[in-house]
Amino acid sequence: MLSARSLFQEILDDDESFRLFCSIAASGESQGGWENARIAALVPDGERGLAPKITRHGADEDKHGRIFQALLRKRGLTPVPVPPDTDYTMILERHGIGLAHDRLRDRQPLTVEDIVTYLAHSRVTEQRASEQMNLLRRHFADHPDVGRAVRMISGDEDNHLAYCHEELLRFAAAGHGPAIRRTLRACALAEIRVYRDVSLAVMTHMGRILGWPRGRSVLLAAAIHAVYAYERAAGWRRMVSLRMPERRDALGGPATTAPEFA
């Protein structure tokens, strides 16, 4: 029976598919770490109180990248180049979602509007990350090789999502509500398209590595398109709602370490 658990188990059991999975994940997390570090350095004077939280966010992302690299080393594997069509972070940037890397390389401080854009983009992408890691935690929390990594990263992603909700609500109360709603909707609709395209690309690469028959590849592609159809019709709305999280000040302290992976 084809299921999320059986699919990931198959990827996990094969060295080459596991190399690709961890390489893609490590690259995306490391990129997120760099972006957050640059945003923290450029926070405008009136919002300097956010800088430690953004720094913590970036430190968590860097840690996740190191965890995926450590999982590879544990199996005696080395990273592989990330295929461009699977590079979720860079494809989002090319679609104009979030803050452009050219802007982040500049030394000019960001504006409050830039920070709102960053938080709205993060709220959408962290929703996806939290859901994916919750799925893996549900099936693999006790796995001897990846269980601890899944539990740690999933907890961090939940914290990131809570932080985005809380900060966006603060900015909405300060009068930025219309801009937040507009940006969230644009980000969500772009993200679901990118997620569909990246998912199709990843499955194509995995299918080639694992030797999937054409029928299985067609079935998986149909499932990915079905998810997109649902998200395009209504599912995207879960990415744009805002509510005060149970976890308040979720990024208010130092980043947790991962000595068992570092």
mmCIF file of C-alpha atoms in Angstrom:
data_model
loop_
_atom_site.group_PDB
_atom_site.id
_atom_site.type_symbol
_atom_site.label_atom_id
_atom_site.label_comp_id
_atom_site.label_asym_id
_atom_site.label_seq_id
_atom_site.Cartn_x
_atom_site.Cartn_y
_atom_site.Cartn_z
ATOM 1 C CA MET A 1 0.000 0.000 0.000
ATOM 2 C CA LEU A 2 1.341 3.422 -0.934
ATOM 3 C CA SER A 3 1.446 5.764 2.068
ATOM 4 C CA ALA A 4 3.563 8.635 3.382
ATOM 5 C CA ARG A 5 5.187 6.243 5.852
ATOM 6 C CA SER A 6 6.040 3.568 3.287
ATOM 7 C CA LEU A 7 7.296 6.185 0.824
ATOM 8 C CA PHE A 8 9.654 7.800 3.308
ATOM 9 C CA GLN A 9 10.764 4.396 4.607
ATOM 10 C CA GLU A 10 11.790 3.448 1.078
ATOM 11 C CA ILE A 11 13.747 6.695 0.694
ATOM 12 C CA LEU A 12 15.341 6.167 4.107
ATOM 13 C CA ASP A 13 16.414 2.591 3.381
ATOM 14 C CA ASP A 14 18.332 3.387 0.174
ATOM 15 C CA ASP A 15 21.669 5.196 0.497
ATOM 16 C CA GLU A 16 21.376 7.204 -2.715
ATOM 17 C CA SER A 17 17.820 8.409 -2.128
ATOM 18 C CA PHE A 18 18.698 9.205 1.493
ATOM 19 C CA ARG A 19 21.714 11.207 0.282
ATOM 20 C CA LEU A 20 19.509 13.268 -1.989
ATOM 21 C CA PHE A 21 16.835 13.796 0.678
ATOM 22 C CA CYS A 22 19.322 14.966 3.320
ATOM 23 C CA SER A 23 21.259 17.098 0.821
ATOM 24 C CA ILE A 24 18.114 18.943 -0.275
ATOM 25 C CA ALA A 25 17.011 19.425 3.331
ATOM 26 C CA ALA A 26 20.442 20.579 4.553
ATOM 27 C CA SER A 27 20.788 23.070 1.704
ATOM 28 C CA GLY A 28 17.378 24.627 2.334
ATOM 29 C CA GLU A 29 17.942 24.907 6.085
ATOM 30 C CA SER A 30 21.391 26.450 5.648
ATOM 31 C CA GLN A 31 19.968 28.968 3.204
ATOM 32 C CA GLY A 32 17.292 29.865 5.742
ATOM 33 C CA GLY A 33 19.973 30.328 8.370
ATOM 34 C CA TRP A 34 21.855 32.801 6.178
ATOM 35 C CA GLU A 35 18.699 34.749 5.317
ATOM 36 C CA ASN A 36 17.664 35.127 8.942
ATOM 37 C CA ALA A 37 21.163 36.171 9.998
ATOM 38 C CA ARG A 38 21.189 38.910 7.376
ATOM 39 C CA ILE A 39 17.687 40.089 8.315
ATOM 40 C CA ALA A 40 18.683 40.242 11.990
ATOM 41 C CA ALA A 41 21.691 42.397 11.072
ATOM 42 C CA LEU A 42 19.525 44.790 9.057
ATOM 43 C CA VAL A 43 16.518 45.192 11.368
ATOM 44 C CA PRO A 44 15.501 48.883 11.514
ATOM 45 C CA ASP A 45 16.236 50.779 14.726
ATOM 46 C CA GLY A 46 12.607 50.881 15.815
ATOM 47 C CA GLU A 47 12.371 47.079 15.760
ATOM 48 C CA ARG A 48 15.744 46.100 17.240
ATOM 49 C CA GLY A 49 13.911 44.079 19.880
ATOM 50 C CA LEU A 50 13.115 41.570 17.125
ATOM 51 C CA ALA A 51 16.773 40.997 16.237
ATOM 52 C CA PRO A 52 17.483 38.354 18.930
ATOM 53 C CA LYS A 53 14.411 36.362 17.866
ATOM 54 C CA ILE A 54 15.372 36.509 14.188
ATOM 55 C CA THR A 55 18.909 35.491 15.155
ATOM 56 C CA ARG A 56 17.491 32.552 17.114
ATOM 57 C CA HIS A 57 15.396 31.583 14.094
ATOM 58 C CA GLY A 58 18.485 31.608 11.886
ATOM 59 C CA ALA A 59 20.518 29.641 14.457
ATOM 60 C CA ASP A 60 17.809 26.967 14.521
ATOM 61 C CA GLU A 61 17.890 26.708 10.728
ATOM 62 C CA ASP A 62 21.680 26.392 10.737
ATOM 63 C CA LYS A 63 21.383 23.681 13.381
ATOM 64 C CA HIS A 64 18.907 21.767 11.224
ATOM 65 C CA GLY A 65 21.326 21.919 8.296
ATOM 66 C CA ARG A 66 24.069 20.464 10.514
ATOM 67 C CA ILE A 67 21.715 17.722 11.717
ATOM 68 C CA PHE A 68 20.984 16.566 8.169
ATOM 69 C CA GLN A 69 24.691 16.623 7.368
ATOM 70 C CA ALA A 70 25.391 14.589 10.511
ATOM 71 C CA LEU A 71 22.772 12.021 9.498
ATOM 72 C CA LEU A 72 24.683 11.576 6.246
ATOM 73 C CA ARG A 73 28.014 11.190 8.048
ATOM 74 C CA LYS A 74 26.479 8.634 10.392
ATOM 75 C CA ARG A 75 25.851 6.406 7.363
ATOM 76 C CA GLY A 76 29.221 7.162 5.806
ATOM 77 C CA LEU A 77 27.654 9.271 3.073
ATOM 78 C CA THR A 78 28.562 12.657 1.606
ATOM 79 C CA PRO A 79 26.169 15.327 0.289
ATOM 80 C CA VAL A 80 25.265 15.476 -3.392
ATOM 81 C CA PRO A 81 24.603 18.640 -5.449
ATOM 82 C CA VAL A 82 21.014 19.806 -5.082
ATOM 83 C CA PRO A 83 19.150 19.668 -8.413
ATOM 84 C CA PRO A 84 17.966 23.205 -9.255
ATOM 85 C CA ASP A 85 14.370 22.070 -9.747
ATOM 86 C CA THR A 86 14.255 20.856 -6.128
ATOM 87 C CA ASP A 87 15.633 24.060 -4.562
ATOM 88 C CA TYR A 88 12.458 25.263 -2.815
ATOM 89 C CA THR A 89 14.073 28.335 -1.210
ATOM 90 C CA MET A 90 15.659 29.711 -4.368
ATOM 91 C CA ILE A 91 12.593 29.015 -6.493
ATOM 92 C CA LEU A 92 10.458 30.978 -4.016
ATOM 93 C CA GLU A 93 12.883 33.885 -4.305
ATOM 94 C CA ARG A 94 12.678 33.792 -8.103
ATOM 95 C CA HIS A 95 8.907 34.097 -7.751
ATOM 96 C CA GLY A 96 9.402 37.285 -5.746
ATOM 97 C CA ILE A 97 8.360 35.767 -2.421
ATOM 98 C CA GLY A 98 10.139 37.089 0.653
ATOM 99 C CA LEU A 99 13.089 39.457 0.648
ATOM 100 C CA ALA A 100 15.427 39.278 -2.355
ATOM 101 C CA HIS A 101 18.948 38.090 -1.642
ATOM 102 C CA ASP A 102 20.367 41.184 -3.348
ATOM 103 C CA ARG A 103 18.509 43.262 -0.769
ATOM 104 C CA LEU A 104 19.872 41.148 2.069
ATOM 105 C CA ARG A 105 23.438 41.524 0.809
ATOM 106 C CA ASP A 106 23.048 45.295 0.966
ATOM 107 C CA ARG A 107 24.106 47.154 4.101
ATOM 108 C CA GLN A 108 21.116 49.468 4.124
ATOM 109 C CA PRO A 109 18.729 48.819 7.041
ATOM 110 C CA LEU A 110 15.448 47.162 6.231
ATOM 111 C CA THR A 111 12.150 49.010 6.601
ATOM 112 C CA VAL A 112 9.242 48.025 8.804
ATOM 113 C CA GLU A 113 7.446 47.015 5.604
ATOM 114 C CA ASP A 114 10.358 44.676 4.796
ATOM 115 C CA ILE A 115 10.056 43.071 8.228
ATOM 116 C CA VAL A 116 6.323 42.565 7.697
ATOM 117 C CA THR A 117 7.099 40.914 4.344
ATOM 118 C CA TYR A 118 9.701 38.666 5.986
ATOM 119 C CA LEU A 119 7.295 37.612 8.737
ATOM 120 C CA ALA A 120 4.432 36.952 6.299
ATOM 121 C CA HIS A 121 6.693 34.851 4.078
ATOM 122 C CA SER A 122 7.954 32.960 7.126
ATOM 123 C CA ARG A 123 4.431 32.382 8.438
ATOM 124 C CA VAL A 124 3.529 30.620 5.161
ATOM 125 C CA THR A 125 6.706 28.562 4.762
ATOM 126 C CA GLU A 126 6.853 27.633 8.453
ATOM 127 C CA GLN A 127 3.284 26.317 8.177
ATOM 128 C CA ARG A 128 4.521 23.930 5.504
ATOM 129 C CA ALA A 129 7.634 22.985 7.488
ATOM 130 C CA SER A 130 5.657 22.397 10.680
ATOM 131 C CA GLU A 131 3.142 20.170 8.890
ATOM 132 C CA GLN A 132 5.828 18.132 7.146
ATOM 133 C CA MET A 133 7.818 17.592 10.324
ATOM 134 C CA ASN A 134 4.677 16.707 12.289
ATOM 135 C CA LEU A 135 3.969 14.046 9.668
ATOM 136 C CA LEU A 136 7.475 12.619 10.031
ATOM 137 C CA ARG A 137 7.275 12.809 13.830
ATOM 138 C CA ARG A 138 3.999 10.883 13.763
ATOM 139 C CA HIS A 139 5.581 8.008 11.851
ATOM 140 C CA PHE A 140 9.288 8.133 12.742
ATOM 141 C CA ALA A 141 9.658 9.721 16.202
ATOM 142 C CA ASP A 142 10.980 6.415 17.579
ATOM 143 C CA HIS A 143 13.135 5.480 14.579
ATOM 144 C CA PRO A 144 16.645 4.505 15.790
ATOM 145 C CA ASP A 145 18.467 6.549 13.129
ATOM 146 C CA VAL A 146 16.338 9.637 12.487
ATOM 147 C CA GLY A 147 13.937 9.753 15.443
ATOM 148 C CA ARG A 148 15.840 12.252 17.593
ATOM 149 C CA ALA A 149 16.459 14.521 14.610
ATOM 150 C CA VAL A 150 12.787 14.456 13.623
ATOM 151 C CA ARG A 151 11.630 15.277 17.152
ATOM 152 C CA MET A 152 14.085 18.154 17.587
ATOM 153 C CA ILE A 153 13.450 19.768 14.203
ATOM 154 C CA SER A 154 9.675 19.369 14.535
ATOM 155 C CA GLY A 155 9.678 21.171 17.880
ATOM 156 C CA ASP A 156 11.745 24.005 16.425
ATOM 157 C CA GLU A 157 9.438 24.406 13.433
ATOM 158 C CA ASP A 158 6.421 24.631 15.738
ATOM 159 C CA ASN A 159 8.231 27.375 17.671
ATOM 160 C CA HIS A 160 8.999 29.263 14.454
ATOM 161 C CA LEU A 161 5.362 29.144 13.393
ATOM 162 C CA ALA A 162 4.181 30.365 16.815
ATOM 163 C CA TYR A 163 6.672 33.251 16.660
ATOM 164 C CA CYS A 164 5.396 34.331 13.228
ATOM 165 C CA HIS A 165 1.773 34.347 14.420
ATOM 166 C CA GLU A 166 2.580 36.400 17.501
ATOM 167 C CA GLU A 167 4.733 38.999 15.737
ATOM 168 C CA LEU A 168 2.337 39.419 12.813
ATOM 169 C CA LEU A 169 -0.529 39.990 15.231
ATOM 170 C CA ARG A 170 1.576 42.659 16.948
ATOM 171 C CA PHE A 171 2.190 44.404 13.626
ATOM 172 C CA ALA A 172 -1.494 44.072 12.677
ATOM 173 C CA ALA A 173 -2.459 45.812 15.920
ATOM 174 C CA ALA A 174 -0.020 48.598 14.995
ATOM 175 C CA GLY A 175 -1.918 49.290 11.746
ATOM 176 C CA HIS A 176 -0.260 46.936 9.250
ATOM 177 C CA GLY A 177 -3.243 44.595 8.944
ATOM 178 C CA PRO A 178 -4.113 45.294 5.273
ATOM 179 C CA ALA A 179 -0.497 44.855 4.136
ATOM 180 C CA ILE A 180 -0.191 41.652 6.152
ATOM 181 C CA ARG A 181 -3.362 40.154 4.667
ATOM 182 C CA ARG A 182 -2.313 41.119 1.144
ATOM 183 C CA THR A 183 1.197 39.717 1.541
ATOM 184 C CA LEU A 184 0.058 36.502 3.217
ATOM 185 C CA ARG A 185 -2.370 35.750 0.391
ATOM 186 C CA ALA A 186 0.238 36.383 -2.321
ATOM 187 C CA CYS A 187 2.821 34.280 -0.497
ATOM 188 C CA ALA A 188 0.417 31.403 0.107
ATOM 189 C CA LEU A 189 -0.767 31.192 -3.498
ATOM 190 C CA ALA A 190 2.812 31.308 -4.784
ATOM 191 C CA GLU A 191 4.044 28.779 -2.200
ATOM 192 C CA ILE A 192 1.485 26.125 -3.075
ATOM 193 C CA ARG A 193 2.543 26.300 -6.736
ATOM 194 C CA VAL A 194 6.218 26.089 -5.872
ATOM 195 C CA TYR A 195 5.576 23.246 -3.434
ATOM 196 C CA ARG A 196 3.717 21.320 -6.151
ATOM 197 C CA ASP A 197 6.508 21.821 -8.677
ATOM 198 C CA VAL A 198 9.278 20.966 -6.212
ATOM 199 C CA SER A 199 7.378 17.899 -4.992
ATOM 200 C CA LEU A 200 7.018 16.660 -8.581
ATOM 201 C CA ALA A 201 10.727 17.263 -9.199
ATOM 202 C CA VAL A 202 11.789 15.479 -5.999
ATOM 203 C CA MET A 203 9.582 12.494 -6.805
ATOM 204 C CA THR A 204 11.014 12.330 -10.316
ATOM 205 C CA HIS A 205 14.567 12.232 -8.983
ATOM 206 C CA MET A 206 13.653 9.696 -6.295
ATOM 207 C CA GLY A 207 11.829 7.526 -8.788
ATOM 208 C CA ARG A 208 14.881 7.460 -11.020
ATOM 209 C CA ILE A 209 17.143 6.480 -8.118
ATOM 210 C CA LEU A 210 14.777 3.829 -6.733
ATOM 211 C CA GLY A 211 13.679 2.453 -10.089
ATOM 212 C CA TRP A 212 9.985 3.059 -9.641
ATOM 213 C CA PRO A 213 7.712 1.653 -12.355
ATOM 214 C CA ARG A 214 5.907 4.187 -14.484
ATOM 215 C CA GLY A 215 2.559 3.355 -12.896
ATOM 216 C CA ARG A 216 3.803 4.259 -9.438
ATOM 217 C CA SER A 217 5.310 7.526 -10.662
ATOM 218 C CA VAL A 218 2.043 8.439 -12.380
ATOM 219 C CA LEU A 219 0.094 7.671 -9.196
ATOM 220 C CA LEU A 220 2.392 9.830 -7.053
ATOM 221 C CA ALA A 221 2.222 12.698 -9.547
ATOM 222 C CA ALA A 222 -1.571 12.482 -9.537
ATOM 223 C CA ALA A 223 -1.577 12.641 -5.731
ATOM 224 C CA ILE A 224 0.646 15.737 -5.776
ATOM 225 C CA HIS A 225 -1.643 17.430 -8.307
ATOM 226 C CA ALA A 226 -4.668 16.507 -6.177
ATOM 227 C CA VAL A 227 -3.094 18.153 -3.122
ATOM 228 C CA TYR A 228 -2.424 21.263 -5.189
ATOM 229 C CA ALA A 229 -6.013 21.332 -6.460
ATOM 230 C CA TYR A 230 -7.300 21.209 -2.879
ATOM 231 C CA GLU A 231 -4.853 23.876 -1.718
ATOM 232 C CA ARG A 232 -5.662 26.125 -4.665
ATOM 233 C CA ALA A 233 -9.380 25.842 -3.963
ATOM 234 C CA ALA A 234 -9.384 26.263 -0.194
ATOM 235 C CA GLY A 235 -6.383 24.774 1.596
ATOM 236 C CA TRP A 236 -4.255 27.886 1.191
ATOM 237 C CA ARG A 237 -6.471 29.655 3.709
ATOM 238 C CA ARG A 238 -4.869 27.765 6.607
ATOM 239 C CA MET A 239 -1.635 29.554 5.706
ATOM 240 C CA VAL A 240 -3.031 33.061 6.028
ATOM 241 C CA SER A 241 -5.059 32.918 9.243
ATOM 242 C CA LEU A 242 -3.554 34.451 12.377
ATOM 243 C CA ARG A 243 -4.237 33.467 15.958
ATOM 244 C CA MET A 244 -2.372 34.045 19.193
ATOM 245 C CA PRO A 245 -0.331 30.875 19.793
ATOM 246 C CA GLU A 246 -0.278 28.846 22.976
ATOM 247 C CA ARG A 247 3.512 29.115 22.881
ATOM 248 C CA ARG A 248 4.130 32.776 23.662
ATOM 249 C CA ASP A 249 7.587 34.274 23.075
ATOM 250 C CA ALA A 250 8.590 30.981 21.448
ATOM 251 C CA LEU A 251 11.939 32.359 20.244
ATOM 252 C CA GLY A 252 12.662 34.451 23.298
ATOM 253 C CA GLY A 253 15.660 32.453 24.496
ATOM 254 C CA PRO A 254 18.917 31.107 23.066
ATOM 255 C CA ALA A 255 18.837 28.441 20.394
ATOM 256 C CA THR A 256 18.915 24.874 21.672
ATOM 257 C CA THR A 257 22.001 22.859 20.760
ATOM 258 C CA ALA A 258 22.173 19.434 19.204
ATOM 259 C CA PRO A 259 25.316 17.847 20.706
ATOM 260 C CA GLU A 260 24.276 14.368 19.624
ATOM 261 C CA PHE A 261 24.419 15.473 15.975
ATOM 262 C CA ALA A 262 27.053 18.251 15.852
#
